[in-house]
């Protein structure tokens, strides 16, 4: 490669591919999450809309990264005009601010999701404390980003007046706080599931899904190396490419991980093969699930898995429970029996023959009927 070819080298196209691909994948994940929560289980929550806000800031971050490419990122500083150099630092300034806001909302979406699942008071307190840490760190990162220099325009215009915070020190401090925050968020699912009554195999599966955020923590650690490269750089537009790429990956992977754990009802409905093993498991599993109003709904899945069984209740005669293995409605139910969001989609359906029921909102004609004097039993019936 000649000297001129080296000077005119451009990493911009590589950056554009990455900052476009990851937000698109995150967008698909959020759309599937909203479809699942609104159309399938009819039970959207605050964390769903926080994920939407995080996605909007992620898209805005990528847009400003694209403007950085347009103004010289990925090229050597010596090849830039004075105006391109100024515009590059202006767009970098905006990227840092918007990135930190998006990161905060991503973490809040995950933490509010944990709060929906957690029932133990100590674990909920831990969630609130980690949330407080996230908000404090996010607020600090936002304001140090906005007021990195004073006057603010000194960030992109070199003047003899004013001052700026030492960039490497600030960036490494914020990166360290971010990694600490990620580790705390990563540990919470372990304690949440430890306090639950789910079978061990199911606990492991859910823990693996919820702990996908660990990949975001790994990305955060790797991003430290790119920060080091930037901190010693004499050619920032060229050397900052790695940090920008990994910042984009970190932000969008966090959003994707926050959405994956909500998609089980979607996969149960559209990709039933993924749940075949769990649906054919005939073990009686006793699951305690916390309802939207804080009440406990006790579900014994052995009642669902039994074939044409008569259930005798003192003083109430015999109740018939139909569960034909070829019945597609029950197949769908077995796929989602232990799914927290699926059960939470139930709503009171009134009193019938001494039974207080919970009618599912999935238009399959299924009804959960709970006996008042036998709270551990749930009878499932279907309209034919």
mmCIF file of C-alpha atoms in Angstrom:
data_model
loop_
_atom_site.group_PDB
_atom_site.id
_atom_site.type_symbol
_atom_site.label_atom_id
_atom_site.label_comp_id
_atom_site.label_asym_id
_atom_site.label_seq_id
_atom_site.Cartn_x
_atom_site.Cartn_y
_atom_site.Cartn_z
ATOM 1 C CA UNK A 1 0.000 0.000 0.000
ATOM 2 C CA UNK A 2 1.376 3.386 -1.017
ATOM 3 C CA UNK A 3 1.537 6.405 1.265
ATOM 4 C CA UNK A 4 -1.422 8.058 -0.508
ATOM 5 C CA UNK A 5 -3.509 4.887 -0.249
ATOM 6 C CA UNK A 6 -2.745 4.682 3.471
ATOM 7 C CA UNK A 7 -3.713 8.315 4.046
ATOM 8 C CA UNK A 8 -6.970 7.934 2.096
ATOM 9 C CA UNK A 9 -7.968 4.624 3.729
ATOM 10 C CA UNK A 10 -11.558 4.552 4.984
ATOM 11 C CA UNK A 11 -13.164 2.323 7.650
ATOM 12 C CA UNK A 12 -16.472 4.157 7.253
ATOM 13 C CA UNK A 13 -18.332 1.472 5.222
ATOM 14 C CA UNK A 14 -17.537 -1.158 7.875
ATOM 15 C CA UNK A 15 -18.941 1.127 10.580
ATOM 16 C CA UNK A 16 -22.120 1.801 8.577
ATOM 17 C CA UNK A 17 -22.822 -1.930 8.187
ATOM 18 C CA UNK A 18 -22.532 -2.579 11.934
ATOM 19 C CA UNK A 19 -24.425 0.502 13.153
ATOM 20 C CA UNK A 20 -27.252 -0.411 10.762
ATOM 21 C CA UNK A 21 -27.439 -4.163 11.374
ATOM 22 C CA UNK A 22 -27.610 -4.172 15.170
ATOM 23 C CA UNK A 23 -30.366 -1.538 15.536
ATOM 24 C CA UNK A 24 -32.424 -3.428 12.922
ATOM 25 C CA UNK A 25 -32.096 -6.668 14.927
ATOM 26 C CA UNK A 26 -32.994 -4.762 18.113
ATOM 27 C CA UNK A 27 -36.018 -3.265 16.321
ATOM 28 C CA UNK A 28 -37.226 -6.737 15.310
ATOM 29 C CA UNK A 29 -36.768 -7.972 18.896
ATOM 30 C CA UNK A 30 -38.810 -5.077 20.313
ATOM 31 C CA UNK A 31 -41.578 -5.548 17.710
ATOM 32 C CA UNK A 32 -41.827 -9.259 18.575
ATOM 33 C CA UNK A 33 -41.874 -8.371 22.262
ATOM 34 C CA UNK A 34 -44.740 -5.901 21.814
ATOM 35 C CA UNK A 35 -46.660 -8.363 19.622
ATOM 36 C CA UNK A 36 -46.251 -11.057 22.271
ATOM 37 C CA UNK A 37 -47.269 -8.839 25.159
ATOM 38 C CA UNK A 38 -50.164 -7.043 23.438
ATOM 39 C CA UNK A 39 -51.598 -9.551 20.935
ATOM 40 C CA UNK A 40 -50.801 -12.940 22.472
ATOM 41 C CA UNK A 41 -50.996 -12.525 26.249
ATOM 42 C CA UNK A 42 -52.746 -9.121 26.374
ATOM 43 C CA UNK A 43 -50.621 -7.964 29.275
ATOM 44 C CA UNK A 44 -48.173 -5.206 28.375
ATOM 45 C CA UNK A 45 -46.238 -3.627 31.241
ATOM 46 C CA UNK A 46 -44.033 -0.628 31.969
ATOM 47 C CA UNK A 47 -40.820 -2.465 31.062
ATOM 48 C CA UNK A 48 -42.140 -3.034 27.524
ATOM 49 C CA UNK A 49 -42.506 0.683 26.874
ATOM 50 C CA UNK A 50 -39.163 1.455 28.520
ATOM 51 C CA UNK A 51 -37.622 -0.970 26.000
ATOM 52 C CA UNK A 52 -39.268 1.059 23.214
ATOM 53 C CA UNK A 53 -37.697 4.261 24.588
ATOM 54 C CA UNK A 54 -34.298 2.522 24.768
ATOM 55 C CA UNK A 55 -34.704 1.446 21.133
ATOM 56 C CA UNK A 56 -35.482 5.029 20.037
ATOM 57 C CA UNK A 57 -32.292 6.277 21.699
ATOM 58 C CA UNK A 58 -30.354 3.390 20.140
ATOM 59 C CA UNK A 59 -31.569 4.389 16.673
ATOM 60 C CA UNK A 60 -30.696 8.034 17.399
ATOM 61 C CA UNK A 61 -27.221 6.957 18.570
ATOM 62 C CA UNK A 62 -26.636 5.063 15.327
ATOM 63 C CA UNK A 63 -27.872 8.068 13.330
ATOM 64 C CA UNK A 64 -25.272 10.329 14.958
ATOM 65 C CA UNK A 65 -22.615 7.653 14.454
ATOM 66 C CA UNK A 66 -23.497 7.711 10.748
ATOM 67 C CA UNK A 67 -23.061 11.497 10.793
ATOM 68 C CA UNK A 68 -19.634 10.959 12.358
ATOM 69 C CA UNK A 69 -18.732 8.711 9.418
ATOM 70 C CA UNK A 70 -19.971 11.372 7.017
ATOM 71 C CA UNK A 71 -17.723 13.905 8.736
ATOM 72 C CA UNK A 72 -14.537 11.874 8.781
ATOM 73 C CA UNK A 73 -14.772 9.003 11.271
ATOM 74 C CA UNK A 74 -12.857 6.056 9.881
ATOM 75 C CA UNK A 75 -10.417 8.254 7.989
ATOM 76 C CA UNK A 76 -7.088 9.719 9.054
ATOM 77 C CA UNK A 77 -7.219 13.169 10.599
ATOM 78 C CA UNK A 78 -4.688 14.502 8.104
ATOM 79 C CA UNK A 79 -7.167 13.844 5.261
ATOM 80 C CA UNK A 80 -10.010 15.859 6.848
ATOM 81 C CA UNK A 81 -10.855 19.479 6.182
ATOM 82 C CA UNK A 82 -11.136 21.906 9.088
ATOM 83 C CA UNK A 83 -14.955 21.900 8.850
ATOM 84 C CA UNK A 84 -15.091 18.097 8.769
ATOM 85 C CA UNK A 85 -12.936 17.997 11.900
ATOM 86 C CA UNK A 86 -15.279 20.421 13.706
ATOM 87 C CA UNK A 87 -18.400 18.526 12.593
ATOM 88 C CA UNK A 88 -16.839 15.211 13.620
ATOM 89 C CA UNK A 89 -16.399 16.412 17.216
ATOM 90 C CA UNK A 90 -19.902 17.946 17.260
ATOM 91 C CA UNK A 91 -21.499 14.641 16.270
ATOM 92 C CA UNK A 92 -19.236 12.758 18.714
ATOM 93 C CA UNK A 93 -20.494 15.062 21.478
ATOM 94 C CA UNK A 94 -24.141 14.261 20.662
ATOM 95 C CA UNK A 95 -23.411 10.542 20.284
ATOM 96 C CA UNK A 96 -21.945 10.308 23.805
ATOM 97 C CA UNK A 97 -24.985 11.993 25.381
ATOM 98 C CA UNK A 98 -27.632 9.965 23.525
ATOM 99 C CA UNK A 99 -25.721 6.698 24.012
ATOM 100 C CA UNK A 100 -25.676 7.167 27.797
ATOM 101 C CA UNK A 101 -29.434 7.840 27.884
ATOM 102 C CA UNK A 102 -30.145 4.741 25.775
ATOM 103 C CA UNK A 103 -27.945 2.630 28.038
ATOM 104 C CA UNK A 104 -29.855 3.807 31.122
ATOM 105 C CA UNK A 105 -33.272 2.946 29.654
ATOM 106 C CA UNK A 106 -32.000 -0.473 28.546
ATOM 107 C CA UNK A 107 -30.951 -1.304 32.100
ATOM 108 C CA UNK A 108 -34.224 0.040 33.528
ATOM 109 C CA UNK A 109 -36.223 -2.163 31.148
ATOM 110 C CA UNK A 110 -34.398 -5.260 32.400
ATOM 111 C CA UNK A 111 -34.764 -4.263 36.063
ATOM 112 C CA UNK A 112 -38.503 -3.519 35.802
ATOM 113 C CA UNK A 113 -38.887 -6.920 34.164
ATOM 114 C CA UNK A 114 -37.170 -8.497 37.173
ATOM 115 C CA UNK A 115 -39.552 -6.646 39.496
ATOM 116 C CA UNK A 116 -42.516 -8.176 37.662
ATOM 117 C CA UNK A 117 -41.178 -11.652 38.356
ATOM 118 C CA UNK A 118 -39.683 -11.264 41.846
ATOM 119 C CA UNK A 119 -41.941 -11.929 44.847
ATOM 120 C CA UNK A 120 -39.426 -12.102 47.690
ATOM 121 C CA UNK A 121 -39.217 -8.760 49.533
ATOM 122 C CA UNK A 122 -35.437 -8.870 49.911
ATOM 123 C CA UNK A 123 -34.948 -9.616 46.236
ATOM 124 C CA UNK A 124 -37.319 -6.806 45.261
ATOM 125 C CA UNK A 125 -35.347 -4.482 47.539
ATOM 126 C CA UNK A 126 -32.141 -5.587 45.794
ATOM 127 C CA UNK A 127 -33.773 -4.806 42.429
ATOM 128 C CA UNK A 128 -34.694 -1.317 43.636
ATOM 129 C CA UNK A 129 -31.160 -0.718 44.940
ATOM 130 C CA UNK A 130 -29.597 -1.785 41.637
ATOM 131 C CA UNK A 131 -32.127 0.423 39.858
ATOM 132 C CA UNK A 132 -31.105 3.360 42.051
ATOM 133 C CA UNK A 133 -27.450 2.685 41.227
ATOM 134 C CA UNK A 134 -28.327 2.606 37.506
ATOM 135 C CA UNK A 135 -30.181 5.927 37.700
ATOM 136 C CA UNK A 136 -27.390 7.624 39.666
ATOM 137 C CA UNK A 137 -24.743 6.323 37.257
ATOM 138 C CA UNK A 138 -26.847 7.226 34.209
ATOM 139 C CA UNK A 139 -27.462 10.743 35.529
ATOM 140 C CA UNK A 140 -23.743 11.228 36.221
ATOM 141 C CA UNK A 141 -22.820 9.974 32.741
ATOM 142 C CA UNK A 142 -25.389 12.293 31.141
ATOM 143 C CA UNK A 143 -24.285 15.478 32.904
ATOM 144 C CA UNK A 144 -20.556 14.796 32.557
ATOM 145 C CA UNK A 145 -21.256 14.213 28.871
ATOM 146 C CA UNK A 146 -23.171 17.474 28.476
ATOM 147 C CA UNK A 147 -20.716 19.565 30.517
ATOM 148 C CA UNK A 148 -17.564 17.753 29.483
ATOM 149 C CA UNK A 149 -16.122 21.141 28.551
ATOM 150 C CA UNK A 150 -16.931 24.652 29.673
ATOM 151 C CA UNK A 151 -17.894 26.519 27.641
ATOM 152 C CA UNK A 152 -19.570 23.560 25.936
ATOM 153 C CA UNK A 153 -18.381 24.498 22.437
ATOM 154 C CA UNK A 154 -14.794 23.948 23.568
ATOM 155 C CA UNK A 155 -15.416 20.231 22.987
ATOM 156 C CA UNK A 156 -15.305 20.794 19.213
ATOM 157 C CA UNK A 157 -13.648 24.200 18.931
ATOM 158 C CA UNK A 158 -10.149 24.638 20.357
ATOM 159 C CA UNK A 159 -9.925 27.880 22.331
ATOM 160 C CA UNK A 160 -7.495 29.337 24.848
ATOM 161 C CA UNK A 161 -10.289 29.978 27.350
ATOM 162 C CA UNK A 162 -12.292 27.506 29.400
ATOM 163 C CA UNK A 163 -11.452 23.953 30.428
ATOM 164 C CA UNK A 164 -12.379 20.302 29.762
ATOM 165 C CA UNK A 165 -12.525 17.232 31.985
ATOM 166 C CA UNK A 166 -9.710 14.779 31.298
ATOM 167 C CA UNK A 167 -11.293 12.502 28.655
ATOM 168 C CA UNK A 168 -9.477 9.202 29.427
ATOM 169 C CA UNK A 169 -10.111 9.479 33.184
ATOM 170 C CA UNK A 170 -13.813 10.258 32.682
ATOM 171 C CA UNK A 171 -14.332 7.539 30.090
ATOM 172 C CA UNK A 172 -12.588 4.859 32.170
ATOM 173 C CA UNK A 173 -14.522 5.910 35.286
ATOM 174 C CA UNK A 174 -17.854 5.647 33.484
ATOM 175 C CA UNK A 175 -16.849 2.349 31.866
ATOM 176 C CA UNK A 176 -15.966 0.907 35.289
ATOM 177 C CA UNK A 177 -19.315 1.996 36.750
ATOM 178 C CA UNK A 178 -21.099 0.548 33.729
ATOM 179 C CA UNK A 179 -19.397 -2.848 34.109
ATOM 180 C CA UNK A 180 -20.221 -2.902 37.840
ATOM 181 C CA UNK A 181 -23.846 -2.144 37.001
ATOM 182 C CA UNK A 182 -23.948 -4.927 34.403
ATOM 183 C CA UNK A 183 -22.543 -7.464 36.883
ATOM 184 C CA UNK A 184 -25.150 -6.526 39.502
ATOM 185 C CA UNK A 185 -27.949 -6.884 36.936
ATOM 186 C CA UNK A 186 -26.478 -10.218 35.824
ATOM 187 C CA UNK A 187 -26.551 -11.615 39.380
ATOM 188 C CA UNK A 188 -30.184 -10.752 40.164
ATOM 189 C CA UNK A 189 -31.858 -13.580 38.145
ATOM 190 C CA UNK A 190 -29.917 -16.168 40.139
ATOM 191 C CA UNK A 191 -31.477 -14.988 43.404
ATOM 192 C CA UNK A 192 -34.916 -14.487 41.834
ATOM 193 C CA UNK A 193 -35.065 -18.080 40.580
ATOM 194 C CA UNK A 194 -33.511 -19.494 43.733
ATOM 195 C CA UNK A 195 -36.499 -18.156 45.678
ATOM 196 C CA UNK A 196 -39.038 -19.602 43.200
ATOM 197 C CA UNK A 197 -40.675 -23.059 43.315
ATOM 198 C CA UNK A 198 -40.061 -23.968 39.667
ATOM 199 C CA UNK A 199 -38.449 -27.344 38.829
ATOM 200 C CA UNK A 200 -34.649 -27.249 38.669
ATOM 201 C CA UNK A 201 -34.471 -27.920 34.919
ATOM 202 C CA UNK A 202 -36.844 -25.053 34.212
ATOM 203 C CA UNK A 203 -34.931 -22.778 36.591
ATOM 204 C CA UNK A 204 -31.725 -23.435 34.675
ATOM 205 C CA UNK A 205 -33.410 -22.688 31.351
ATOM 206 C CA UNK A 206 -34.962 -19.427 32.527
ATOM 207 C CA UNK A 207 -31.739 -18.397 34.262
ATOM 208 C CA UNK A 208 -29.817 -18.885 31.011
ATOM 209 C CA UNK A 209 -32.311 -16.711 29.140
ATOM 210 C CA UNK A 210 -32.350 -13.956 31.749
ATOM 211 C CA UNK A 211 -28.577 -14.084 32.017
ATOM 212 C CA UNK A 212 -28.044 -13.349 28.329
ATOM 213 C CA UNK A 213 -27.306 -9.869 29.604
ATOM 214 C CA UNK A 214 -23.964 -11.339 30.616
ATOM 215 C CA UNK A 215 -22.920 -10.973 26.989
ATOM 216 C CA UNK A 216 -23.534 -7.228 27.302
ATOM 217 C CA UNK A 217 -21.224 -7.254 30.337
ATOM 218 C CA UNK A 218 -18.543 -9.045 28.287
ATOM 219 C CA UNK A 219 -18.930 -6.433 25.543
ATOM 220 C CA UNK A 220 -18.539 -3.692 28.172
ATOM 221 C CA UNK A 221 -15.269 -5.241 29.349
ATOM 222 C CA UNK A 222 -13.936 -5.512 25.788
ATOM 223 C CA UNK A 223 -14.951 -1.902 25.197
ATOM 224 C CA UNK A 224 -12.368 -0.929 27.854
ATOM 225 C CA UNK A 225 -9.607 -1.921 25.432
ATOM 226 C CA UNK A 226 -11.054 0.305 22.716
ATOM 227 C CA UNK A 227 -11.219 3.150 25.253
ATOM 228 C CA UNK A 228 -7.532 2.659 25.961
ATOM 229 C CA UNK A 229 -6.746 2.917 22.227
ATOM 230 C CA UNK A 230 -8.722 6.169 22.059
ATOM 231 C CA UNK A 231 -7.065 7.559 25.204
ATOM 232 C CA UNK A 232 -3.558 7.325 23.667
ATOM 233 C CA UNK A 233 -4.633 8.240 20.132
ATOM 234 C CA UNK A 234 -3.051 11.030 18.101
ATOM 235 C CA UNK A 235 -5.477 10.336 15.249
ATOM 236 C CA UNK A 236 -8.930 10.205 16.879
ATOM 237 C CA UNK A 237 -11.176 9.987 13.760
ATOM 238 C CA UNK A 238 -9.260 6.853 12.704
ATOM 239 C CA UNK A 239 -8.727 5.201 16.104
ATOM 240 C CA UNK A 240 -12.216 5.799 17.544
ATOM 241 C CA UNK A 241 -13.837 3.334 15.139
ATOM 242 C CA UNK A 242 -13.431 0.364 17.514
ATOM 243 C CA UNK A 243 -15.008 2.200 20.439
ATOM 244 C CA UNK A 244 -17.953 3.355 18.312
ATOM 245 C CA UNK A 245 -18.591 -0.139 16.950
ATOM 246 C CA UNK A 246 -18.523 -1.807 20.364
ATOM 247 C CA UNK A 247 -20.645 0.934 21.916
ATOM 248 C CA UNK A 248 -23.298 0.261 19.271
ATOM 249 C CA UNK A 249 -23.088 -3.499 19.844
ATOM 250 C CA UNK A 250 -23.288 -3.095 23.632
ATOM 251 C CA UNK A 251 -26.379 -0.883 23.512
ATOM 252 C CA UNK A 252 -28.329 -3.018 21.043
ATOM 253 C CA UNK A 253 -27.345 -6.374 22.536
ATOM 254 C CA UNK A 254 -28.698 -5.100 25.858
ATOM 255 C CA UNK A 255 -32.047 -4.315 24.207
ATOM 256 C CA UNK A 256 -32.134 -7.690 22.439
ATOM 257 C CA UNK A 257 -31.386 -9.550 25.685
ATOM 258 C CA UNK A 258 -34.123 -7.591 27.472
ATOM 259 C CA UNK A 259 -36.610 -8.804 24.828
ATOM 260 C CA UNK A 260 -35.591 -12.457 24.397
ATOM 261 C CA UNK A 261 -36.864 -13.514 27.829
ATOM 262 C CA UNK A 262 -40.383 -12.240 26.973
ATOM 263 C CA UNK A 263 -40.781 -14.226 23.732
ATOM 264 C CA UNK A 264 -41.656 -17.689 25.092
ATOM 265 C CA UNK A 265 -45.416 -17.330 24.382
ATOM 266 C CA UNK A 266 -44.531 -16.219 20.831
ATOM 267 C CA UNK A 267 -42.309 -19.241 20.183
ATOM 268 C CA UNK A 268 -44.886 -21.533 21.835
ATOM 269 C CA UNK A 269 -47.514 -20.313 19.364
ATOM 270 C CA UNK A 270 -45.463 -20.048 16.161
ATOM 271 C CA UNK A 271 -42.545 -22.466 16.779
ATOM 272 C CA UNK A 272 -44.153 -25.230 18.910
ATOM 273 C CA UNK A 273 -41.309 -27.693 18.210
ATOM 274 C CA UNK A 274 -39.114 -25.642 20.555
ATOM 275 C CA UNK A 275 -41.442 -26.586 23.423
ATOM 276 C CA UNK A 276 -42.216 -30.205 22.533
ATOM 277 C CA UNK A 277 -39.981 -31.625 25.266
ATOM 278 C CA UNK A 278 -41.573 -29.534 27.976
ATOM 279 C CA UNK A 279 -45.095 -30.316 26.732
ATOM 280 C CA UNK A 280 -44.570 -34.109 26.852
ATOM 281 C CA UNK A 281 -43.101 -34.093 30.347
ATOM 282 C CA UNK A 282 -45.699 -35.876 32.481
ATOM 283 C CA UNK A 283 -44.143 -34.971 35.825
ATOM 284 C CA UNK A 284 -46.512 -33.156 38.183
ATOM 285 C CA UNK A 285 -45.053 -29.703 38.657
ATOM 286 C CA UNK A 286 -46.458 -27.442 41.341
ATOM 287 C CA UNK A 287 -45.884 -23.803 40.461
ATOM 288 C CA UNK A 288 -46.634 -20.703 42.529
ATOM 289 C CA UNK A 289 -47.178 -17.666 40.332
ATOM 290 C CA UNK A 290 -47.678 -14.136 41.517
ATOM 291 C CA UNK A 291 -50.625 -12.331 39.885
ATOM 292 C CA UNK A 292 -50.830 -8.710 38.735
ATOM 293 C CA UNK A 293 -52.520 -7.680 41.983
ATOM 294 C CA UNK A 294 -50.006 -9.452 44.188
ATOM 295 C CA UNK A 295 -52.177 -12.550 44.773
ATOM 296 C CA UNK A 296 -50.772 -16.077 44.486
ATOM 297 C CA UNK A 297 -52.297 -18.387 41.863
ATOM 298 C CA UNK A 298 -51.433 -22.018 42.585
ATOM 299 C CA UNK A 299 -51.358 -24.214 39.478
ATOM 300 C CA UNK A 300 -50.906 -27.982 39.540
ATOM 301 C CA UNK A 301 -49.994 -28.960 36.000
ATOM 302 C CA UNK A 302 -50.685 -32.629 36.706
ATOM 303 C CA UNK A 303 -54.379 -31.797 36.360
ATOM 304 C CA UNK A 304 -53.714 -30.552 32.842
ATOM 305 C CA UNK A 305 -51.530 -33.497 31.838
ATOM 306 C CA UNK A 306 -53.912 -36.265 33.077
ATOM 307 C CA UNK A 307 -56.012 -38.051 30.436
ATOM 308 C CA UNK A 308 -59.824 -37.905 30.886
ATOM 309 C CA UNK A 309 -59.582 -38.007 34.678
ATOM 310 C CA UNK A 310 -62.512 -37.682 37.088
ATOM 311 C CA UNK A 311 -61.801 -35.373 40.024
ATOM 312 C CA UNK A 312 -63.837 -36.062 43.163
ATOM 313 C CA UNK A 313 -64.417 -33.130 45.507
ATOM 314 C CA UNK A 314 -66.253 -33.604 48.843
ATOM 315 C CA UNK A 315 -69.805 -32.275 48.675
ATOM 316 C CA UNK A 316 -69.422 -31.215 45.025
ATOM 317 C CA UNK A 317 -69.837 -34.466 43.080
ATOM 318 C CA UNK A 318 -67.572 -35.480 40.251
ATOM 319 C CA UNK A 319 -66.078 -32.996 37.797
ATOM 320 C CA UNK A 320 -65.013 -34.129 34.322
ATOM 321 C CA UNK A 321 -61.744 -32.842 32.920
ATOM 322 C CA UNK A 322 -61.158 -33.376 29.216
ATOM 323 C CA UNK A 323 -57.583 -33.425 27.978
ATOM 324 C CA UNK A 324 -57.403 -35.166 24.642
ATOM 325 C CA UNK A 325 -53.817 -35.303 23.461
ATOM 326 C CA UNK A 326 -54.979 -34.418 19.969
ATOM 327 C CA UNK A 327 -56.754 -31.275 21.176
ATOM 328 C CA UNK A 328 -54.779 -28.344 19.740
ATOM 329 C CA UNK A 329 -56.106 -25.982 22.406
ATOM 330 C CA UNK A 330 -54.632 -28.098 25.182
ATOM 331 C CA UNK A 331 -51.386 -28.492 23.291
ATOM 332 C CA UNK A 332 -51.018 -24.750 23.263
ATOM 333 C CA UNK A 333 -51.882 -24.654 26.957
ATOM 334 C CA UNK A 334 -49.313 -27.301 27.850
ATOM 335 C CA UNK A 335 -46.687 -25.330 25.985
ATOM 336 C CA UNK A 336 -47.417 -22.277 28.080
ATOM 337 C CA UNK A 337 -48.469 -23.759 31.415
ATOM 338 C CA UNK A 338 -45.402 -22.623 33.312
ATOM 339 C CA UNK A 339 -45.021 -19.356 31.454
ATOM 340 C CA UNK A 340 -45.432 -16.484 33.851
ATOM 341 C CA UNK A 341 -46.754 -14.034 31.286
ATOM 342 C CA UNK A 342 -49.236 -16.606 29.901
ATOM 343 C CA UNK A 343 -50.811 -17.168 33.334
ATOM 344 C CA UNK A 344 -50.747 -13.450 34.069
ATOM 345 C CA UNK A 345 -52.933 -12.874 31.024
ATOM 346 C CA UNK A 346 -55.860 -14.350 32.945
ATOM 347 C CA UNK A 347 -58.642 -12.141 34.237
ATOM 348 C CA UNK A 348 -61.524 -12.867 36.649
ATOM 349 C CA UNK A 349 -64.445 -14.555 34.864
ATOM 350 C CA UNK A 350 -67.049 -14.516 37.597
ATOM 351 C CA UNK A 351 -68.712 -17.278 39.661
ATOM 352 C CA UNK A 352 -70.167 -20.381 38.029
ATOM 353 C CA UNK A 353 -71.500 -23.378 39.993
ATOM 354 C CA UNK A 354 -69.521 -22.376 43.037
ATOM 355 C CA UNK A 355 -66.321 -21.917 41.044
ATOM 356 C CA UNK A 356 -64.443 -18.669 40.580
ATOM 357 C CA UNK A 357 -62.734 -18.768 37.188
ATOM 358 C CA UNK A 358 -59.980 -17.097 35.236
ATOM 359 C CA UNK A 359 -60.723 -16.752 31.536
ATOM 360 C CA UNK A 360 -57.772 -16.666 29.141
ATOM 361 C CA UNK A 361 -57.700 -13.835 26.639
ATOM 362 C CA UNK A 362 -56.236 -15.875 23.775
ATOM 363 C CA UNK A 363 -59.604 -16.599 22.106
ATOM 364 C CA UNK A 364 -59.131 -20.367 22.453
ATOM 365 C CA UNK A 365 -62.154 -20.847 24.710
ATOM 366 C CA UNK A 366 -60.095 -22.109 27.643
ATOM 367 C CA UNK A 367 -61.069 -21.343 31.232
ATOM 368 C CA UNK A 368 -59.085 -21.706 34.451
ATOM 369 C CA UNK A 369 -61.528 -22.592 37.277
ATOM 370 C CA UNK A 370 -60.206 -22.305 40.816
ATOM 371 C CA UNK A 371 -62.051 -23.977 43.702
ATOM 372 C CA UNK A 372 -62.378 -21.545 46.659
ATOM 373 C CA UNK A 373 -62.062 -24.321 49.257
ATOM 374 C CA UNK A 374 -59.174 -25.989 47.419
ATOM 375 C CA UNK A 375 -56.793 -23.174 46.453
ATOM 376 C CA UNK A 376 -54.074 -25.576 45.304
ATOM 377 C CA UNK A 377 -56.281 -26.997 42.549
ATOM 378 C CA UNK A 378 -57.014 -25.429 39.198
ATOM 379 C CA UNK A 379 -59.503 -27.075 36.829
ATOM 380 C CA UNK A 380 -59.117 -26.415 33.114
ATOM 381 C CA UNK A 381 -62.134 -26.621 30.804
ATOM 382 C CA UNK A 382 -62.773 -25.849 27.149
ATOM 383 C CA UNK A 383 -65.802 -24.863 25.128
ATOM 384 C CA UNK A 384 -66.498 -27.140 22.169
#
